[in-house]
Short mmCIF file of N, CA and C in Angstrom, two decimals:
data_model
loop_
_atom_site.label_atom_id
_atom_site.label_comp_id
_atom_site.label_asym_id
_atom_site.label_seq_id
_atom_site.Cartn_x
_atom_site.Cartn_y
_atom_site.Cartn_z
N GLU A 1 100.33 165.17 94.14
CA GLU A 1 100.49 163.78 93.79
C GLU A 1 101.96 163.37 93.87
N GLU A 2 102.85 164.28 93.55
CA GLU A 2 104.27 163.98 93.65
C GLU A 2 104.66 163.71 95.10
N ALA A 3 104.02 164.39 96.02
CA ALA A 3 104.29 164.18 97.44
C ALA A 3 103.90 162.76 97.85
N LYS A 4 102.76 162.29 97.34
CA LYS A 4 102.33 160.92 97.65
C LYS A 4 103.31 159.91 97.08
N GLN A 5 103.79 160.14 95.88
CA GLN A 5 104.74 159.23 95.27
C GLN A 5 106.07 159.25 96.03
N LEU A 6 106.46 160.44 96.46
CA LEU A 6 107.69 160.55 97.22
C LEU A 6 107.57 159.81 98.55
N ASP A 7 106.42 159.97 99.21
CA ASP A 7 106.19 159.24 100.46
C ASP A 7 106.20 157.74 100.21
N SER A 8 105.61 157.31 99.12
CA SER A 8 105.56 155.89 98.77
C SER A 8 106.97 155.35 98.52
N VAL A 9 107.78 156.11 97.80
CA VAL A 9 109.16 155.71 97.53
C VAL A 9 109.96 155.67 98.82
N THR A 10 109.77 156.65 99.68
CA THR A 10 110.49 156.70 100.96
C THR A 10 110.10 155.50 101.82
N THR A 11 108.82 155.21 101.87
CA THR A 11 108.34 154.07 102.66
C THR A 11 108.90 152.76 102.11
N THR A 12 108.90 152.63 100.81
CA THR A 12 109.44 151.43 100.17
C THR A 12 110.93 151.30 100.46
N THR A 13 111.65 152.41 100.39
CA THR A 13 113.08 152.40 100.68
C THR A 13 113.33 151.99 102.12
N LEU A 14 112.55 152.53 103.05
CA LEU A 14 112.70 152.17 104.47
C LEU A 14 112.41 150.70 104.68
N ASN A 15 111.37 150.19 104.03
CA ASN A 15 111.04 148.78 104.15
C ASN A 15 112.16 147.89 103.61
N LEU A 16 112.75 148.29 102.51
CA LEU A 16 113.86 147.52 101.95
C LEU A 16 115.07 147.54 102.87
N LYS A 17 115.32 148.69 103.51
CA LYS A 17 116.45 148.79 104.43
C LYS A 17 116.25 147.87 105.62
N THR A 18 115.01 147.77 106.11
CA THR A 18 114.77 146.90 107.25
C THR A 18 114.84 145.44 106.86
N LEU A 19 114.58 145.13 105.60
CA LEU A 19 114.64 143.75 105.14
C LEU A 19 116.06 143.29 104.86
N THR A 20 116.91 144.20 104.44
CA THR A 20 118.29 143.83 104.14
C THR A 20 119.16 144.22 105.32
N MET A 21 119.91 143.24 105.79
CA MET A 21 120.79 143.48 106.93
C MET A 21 122.23 143.35 106.45
N THR A 22 123.08 144.08 107.08
CA THR A 22 124.50 143.96 106.76
C THR A 22 125.03 142.68 107.40
N ALA A 23 126.19 142.29 107.00
CA ALA A 23 126.81 141.08 107.56
C ALA A 23 127.04 141.25 109.06
N ASP A 24 127.44 142.45 109.48
CA ASP A 24 127.66 142.71 110.91
C ASP A 24 126.36 142.56 111.69
N GLU A 25 125.27 143.12 111.14
CA GLU A 25 123.98 143.02 111.82
C GLU A 25 123.52 141.57 111.91
N GLU A 26 123.74 140.80 110.84
CA GLU A 26 123.38 139.39 110.86
C GLU A 26 124.21 138.63 111.89
N ALA A 27 125.48 138.95 111.97
CA ALA A 27 126.36 138.29 112.93
C ALA A 27 125.93 138.61 114.37
N LYS A 28 125.56 139.86 114.63
CA LYS A 28 125.11 140.25 115.96
C LYS A 28 123.83 139.48 116.33
N GLN A 29 122.91 139.40 115.36
CA GLN A 29 121.67 138.70 115.63
C GLN A 29 121.93 137.21 115.89
N LEU A 30 122.81 136.61 115.12
CA LEU A 30 123.16 135.21 115.32
C LEU A 30 123.82 135.01 116.68
N ASP A 31 124.69 135.93 117.07
CA ASP A 31 125.34 135.85 118.38
C ASP A 31 124.32 135.91 119.50
N SER A 32 123.32 136.76 119.36
CA SER A 32 122.31 136.86 120.42
C SER A 32 121.53 135.56 120.55
N VAL A 33 121.25 134.91 119.43
CA VAL A 33 120.56 133.62 119.48
C VAL A 33 121.46 132.58 120.11
N THR A 34 122.73 132.57 119.71
CA THR A 34 123.69 131.61 120.26
C THR A 34 123.84 131.82 121.76
N ASP A 35 123.89 133.07 122.21
CA ASP A 35 124.01 133.36 123.64
C ASP A 35 122.84 132.77 124.41
N ARG A 36 121.65 132.90 123.86
CA ARG A 36 120.47 132.35 124.54
C ARG A 36 120.56 130.84 124.65
N VAL A 37 121.03 130.19 123.60
CA VAL A 37 121.17 128.73 123.63
C VAL A 37 122.21 128.32 124.67
N GLN A 38 123.33 129.05 124.73
CA GLN A 38 124.36 128.74 125.71
C GLN A 38 123.85 128.97 127.12
N GLU A 39 123.10 130.04 127.36
CA GLU A 39 122.54 130.29 128.68
C GLU A 39 121.59 129.18 129.09
N THR A 40 120.80 128.71 128.15
CA THR A 40 119.88 127.62 128.43
C THR A 40 120.64 126.36 128.79
N ALA A 41 121.73 126.10 128.09
CA ALA A 41 122.55 124.93 128.38
C ALA A 41 123.17 125.05 129.77
N LEU A 42 123.63 126.25 130.13
CA LEU A 42 124.19 126.46 131.47
C LEU A 42 123.13 126.27 132.53
N ASP A 43 121.94 126.79 132.29
CA ASP A 43 120.85 126.63 133.25
C ASP A 43 120.51 125.16 133.42
N GLU A 44 120.51 124.41 132.33
CA GLU A 44 120.22 122.97 132.40
C GLU A 44 121.30 122.26 133.20
N SER A 45 122.54 122.66 133.00
CA SER A 45 123.65 122.06 133.74
C SER A 45 123.51 122.34 135.23
N ARG A 46 123.20 123.57 135.57
CA ARG A 46 123.00 123.93 136.99
C ARG A 46 121.83 123.16 137.59
N SER A 47 120.77 123.01 136.82
CA SER A 47 119.60 122.27 137.30
C SER A 47 119.95 120.81 137.57
N ASN A 48 120.70 120.21 136.67
CA ASN A 48 121.10 118.81 136.86
C ASN A 48 121.97 118.64 138.10
N LYS A 49 122.87 119.60 138.33
CA LYS A 49 123.72 119.53 139.52
C LYS A 49 122.88 119.66 140.79
N ALA A 50 121.92 120.58 140.77
CA ALA A 50 121.05 120.77 141.93
C ALA A 50 120.22 119.53 142.20
N LEU A 51 119.70 118.92 141.15
CA LEU A 51 118.90 117.71 141.32
C LEU A 51 119.73 116.56 141.87
N SER A 52 120.96 116.43 141.39
CA SER A 52 121.80 115.35 141.91
C SER A 52 122.17 115.61 143.36
N ALA A 53 122.37 116.87 143.72
CA ALA A 53 122.66 117.19 145.12
C ALA A 53 121.47 116.87 146.00
N LEU A 54 120.28 117.17 145.51
CA LEU A 54 119.07 116.86 146.28
C LEU A 54 118.88 115.36 146.44
N SER A 55 119.11 114.62 145.38
CA SER A 55 118.93 113.17 145.47
C SER A 55 119.95 112.55 146.41
N SER A 56 121.18 113.06 146.41
CA SER A 56 122.18 112.53 147.34
C SER A 56 121.84 112.94 148.78
N ALA A 57 121.26 114.11 148.95
CA ALA A 57 120.84 114.54 150.29
C ALA A 57 119.71 113.66 150.78
N LYS A 58 118.79 113.30 149.88
CA LYS A 58 117.68 112.42 150.26
C LYS A 58 118.21 111.05 150.66
N SER A 59 119.14 110.52 149.90
CA SER A 59 119.69 109.21 150.23
C SER A 59 120.46 109.27 151.54
N GLY A 60 121.12 110.40 151.78
CA GLY A 60 121.82 110.58 153.05
C GLY A 60 120.86 110.66 154.21
N SER A 61 119.72 111.33 154.02
CA SER A 61 118.74 111.43 155.10
C SER A 61 118.06 110.10 155.33
N ALA A 62 117.89 109.29 154.27
CA ALA A 62 117.31 107.97 154.43
C ALA A 62 118.25 107.07 155.21
N ALA A 63 119.54 107.21 154.94
CA ALA A 63 120.53 106.41 155.67
C ALA A 63 120.59 106.85 157.12
N SER A 64 120.50 108.15 157.37
CA SER A 64 120.56 108.62 158.75
C SER A 64 119.29 108.28 159.52
N ALA A 65 118.16 108.06 158.82
CA ALA A 65 116.92 107.69 159.49
C ALA A 65 117.02 106.30 160.10
N SER A 66 117.90 105.46 159.55
CA SER A 66 118.05 104.11 160.08
C SER A 66 118.97 104.07 161.30
N ILE A 67 119.60 105.18 161.64
CA ILE A 67 120.48 105.25 162.81
C ILE A 67 119.62 105.44 164.05
N SER A 68 119.85 104.60 165.05
CA SER A 68 119.08 104.74 166.28
C SER A 68 119.79 105.71 167.22
N VAL A 69 118.98 106.44 167.97
CA VAL A 69 119.51 107.41 168.93
C VAL A 69 118.91 107.11 170.30
N LYS A 70 119.61 107.53 171.32
CA LYS A 70 119.15 107.28 172.69
C LYS A 70 118.07 108.29 173.08
N LYS A 71 117.07 107.78 173.74
CA LYS A 71 115.98 108.63 174.22
C LYS A 71 116.51 109.68 175.20
N GLU A 72 117.50 109.31 175.99
CA GLU A 72 118.08 110.25 176.96
C GLU A 72 118.73 111.44 176.24
N ASP A 73 119.41 111.15 175.12
CA ASP A 73 120.05 112.23 174.35
C ASP A 73 119.00 113.18 173.77
N ILE A 74 117.90 112.61 173.28
CA ILE A 74 116.81 113.43 172.75
C ILE A 74 116.25 114.31 173.86
N ASP A 75 116.05 113.72 175.04
CA ASP A 75 115.50 114.49 176.17
C ASP A 75 116.42 115.64 176.58
N VAL A 76 117.73 115.40 176.57
CA VAL A 76 118.69 116.45 176.92
C VAL A 76 118.57 117.62 175.95
N ILE A 77 118.53 117.32 174.66
CA ILE A 77 118.45 118.38 173.66
C ILE A 77 117.13 119.14 173.78
N VAL A 78 116.04 118.41 173.95
CA VAL A 78 114.72 119.06 174.07
C VAL A 78 114.70 119.98 175.29
N ALA A 79 115.26 119.51 176.41
CA ALA A 79 115.25 120.31 177.64
C ALA A 79 116.16 121.53 177.53
N GLU A 80 117.31 121.36 176.92
CA GLU A 80 118.28 122.46 176.87
C GLU A 80 117.99 123.49 175.79
N LEU A 81 117.49 123.05 174.65
CA LEU A 81 117.35 123.97 173.52
C LEU A 81 115.92 124.26 173.13
N GLU A 82 114.99 123.64 173.81
CA GLU A 82 113.56 123.85 173.52
C GLU A 82 113.23 123.62 172.05
N VAL A 83 113.65 122.48 171.55
CA VAL A 83 113.29 122.04 170.19
C VAL A 83 112.40 120.82 170.33
N THR A 84 111.75 120.45 169.25
CA THR A 84 110.88 119.27 169.29
C THR A 84 111.72 118.00 169.34
N GLU A 85 111.07 116.91 169.74
CA GLU A 85 111.77 115.63 169.79
C GLU A 85 112.21 115.20 168.38
N ASP A 86 111.39 115.49 167.39
CA ASP A 86 111.75 115.14 166.01
C ASP A 86 113.00 115.90 165.55
N GLU A 87 113.06 117.20 165.89
CA GLU A 87 114.23 117.99 165.52
C GLU A 87 115.48 117.49 166.24
N ALA A 88 115.32 117.15 167.51
CA ALA A 88 116.45 116.63 168.28
C ALA A 88 116.93 115.30 167.72
N ALA A 89 115.99 114.41 167.40
CA ALA A 89 116.35 113.10 166.86
C ALA A 89 117.03 113.25 165.50
N ALA A 90 116.51 114.15 164.66
CA ALA A 90 117.11 114.37 163.34
C ALA A 90 118.53 114.89 163.48
N ALA A 91 118.74 115.81 164.40
CA ALA A 91 120.09 116.36 164.61
C ALA A 91 121.04 115.28 165.11
N LEU A 92 120.57 114.45 166.04
CA LEU A 92 121.41 113.37 166.56
C LEU A 92 121.75 112.36 165.45
N ARG A 93 120.78 112.04 164.62
CA ARG A 93 121.04 111.10 163.52
C ARG A 93 122.04 111.68 162.52
N GLN A 94 121.86 112.96 162.21
CA GLN A 94 122.77 113.59 161.25
C GLN A 94 124.19 113.60 161.77
N VAL A 95 124.35 113.96 163.02
CA VAL A 95 125.69 114.02 163.61
C VAL A 95 126.27 112.63 163.77
N ALA A 96 125.43 111.65 164.15
CA ALA A 96 125.91 110.27 164.31
C ALA A 96 126.37 109.70 162.98
N ALA A 97 125.71 110.08 161.89
CA ALA A 97 126.12 109.61 160.57
C ALA A 97 127.51 110.11 160.22
N GLU A 98 127.90 111.22 160.80
CA GLU A 98 129.23 111.79 160.55
C GLU A 98 130.21 111.41 161.65
N GLY A 99 129.79 110.54 162.58
CA GLY A 99 130.67 110.08 163.64
C GLY A 99 130.69 111.00 164.85
N GLY A 100 129.69 111.87 164.98
CA GLY A 100 129.65 112.82 166.09
C GLY A 100 128.92 112.29 167.31
N SER A 101 128.80 113.16 168.30
CA SER A 101 128.19 112.78 169.58
C SER A 101 127.09 113.76 169.95
N LEU A 102 126.55 113.59 171.17
CA LEU A 102 125.52 114.49 171.69
C LEU A 102 126.02 115.92 171.71
N THR A 103 127.26 116.11 172.12
CA THR A 103 127.85 117.45 172.16
C THR A 103 127.87 118.09 170.77
N ASP A 104 128.20 117.29 169.78
CA ASP A 104 128.23 117.80 168.41
C ASP A 104 126.82 118.18 167.93
N ALA A 105 125.83 117.39 168.32
CA ALA A 105 124.45 117.69 167.94
C ALA A 105 123.99 118.99 168.60
N LEU A 106 124.33 119.16 169.86
CA LEU A 106 123.99 120.41 170.56
C LEU A 106 124.65 121.61 169.87
N ARG A 107 125.93 121.45 169.55
CA ARG A 107 126.67 122.52 168.92
C ARG A 107 126.05 122.86 167.55
N MET A 108 125.68 121.84 166.79
CA MET A 108 125.08 122.06 165.47
C MET A 108 123.76 122.82 165.60
N LEU A 109 122.93 122.42 166.55
CA LEU A 109 121.64 123.09 166.72
C LEU A 109 121.79 124.53 167.20
N VAL A 110 122.78 124.77 168.04
CA VAL A 110 122.99 126.13 168.54
C VAL A 110 123.50 127.05 167.44
N THR A 111 124.37 126.53 166.60
CA THR A 111 124.98 127.39 165.57
C THR A 111 124.14 127.50 164.30
N SER A 112 123.11 126.67 164.17
CA SER A 112 122.31 126.73 162.95
C SER A 112 121.11 127.64 163.09
#
């Protein structure tokens, strides 16, 4: 019976030790929670930057869609690089939005 009481006391002591934390242990636990909150804030910041970059890219592509390109330029790109007419037109519009020419569009498609 003494063994049972000893086991009971030992178990109670272990339970009390797990319930009481030192100041250092509490500080470590608080730091880990704080780190998670900071990481979440950083992730949110990165997400917002990515979303704004996407929205500006969309507005840029909408603006470039209004740029007209010559059918002859599209035909040259399609014949030389074996890309679709849509890809050729998109490349020409993108380069034209930046002040480029047919040569610049060809160069962009070759290097991409």
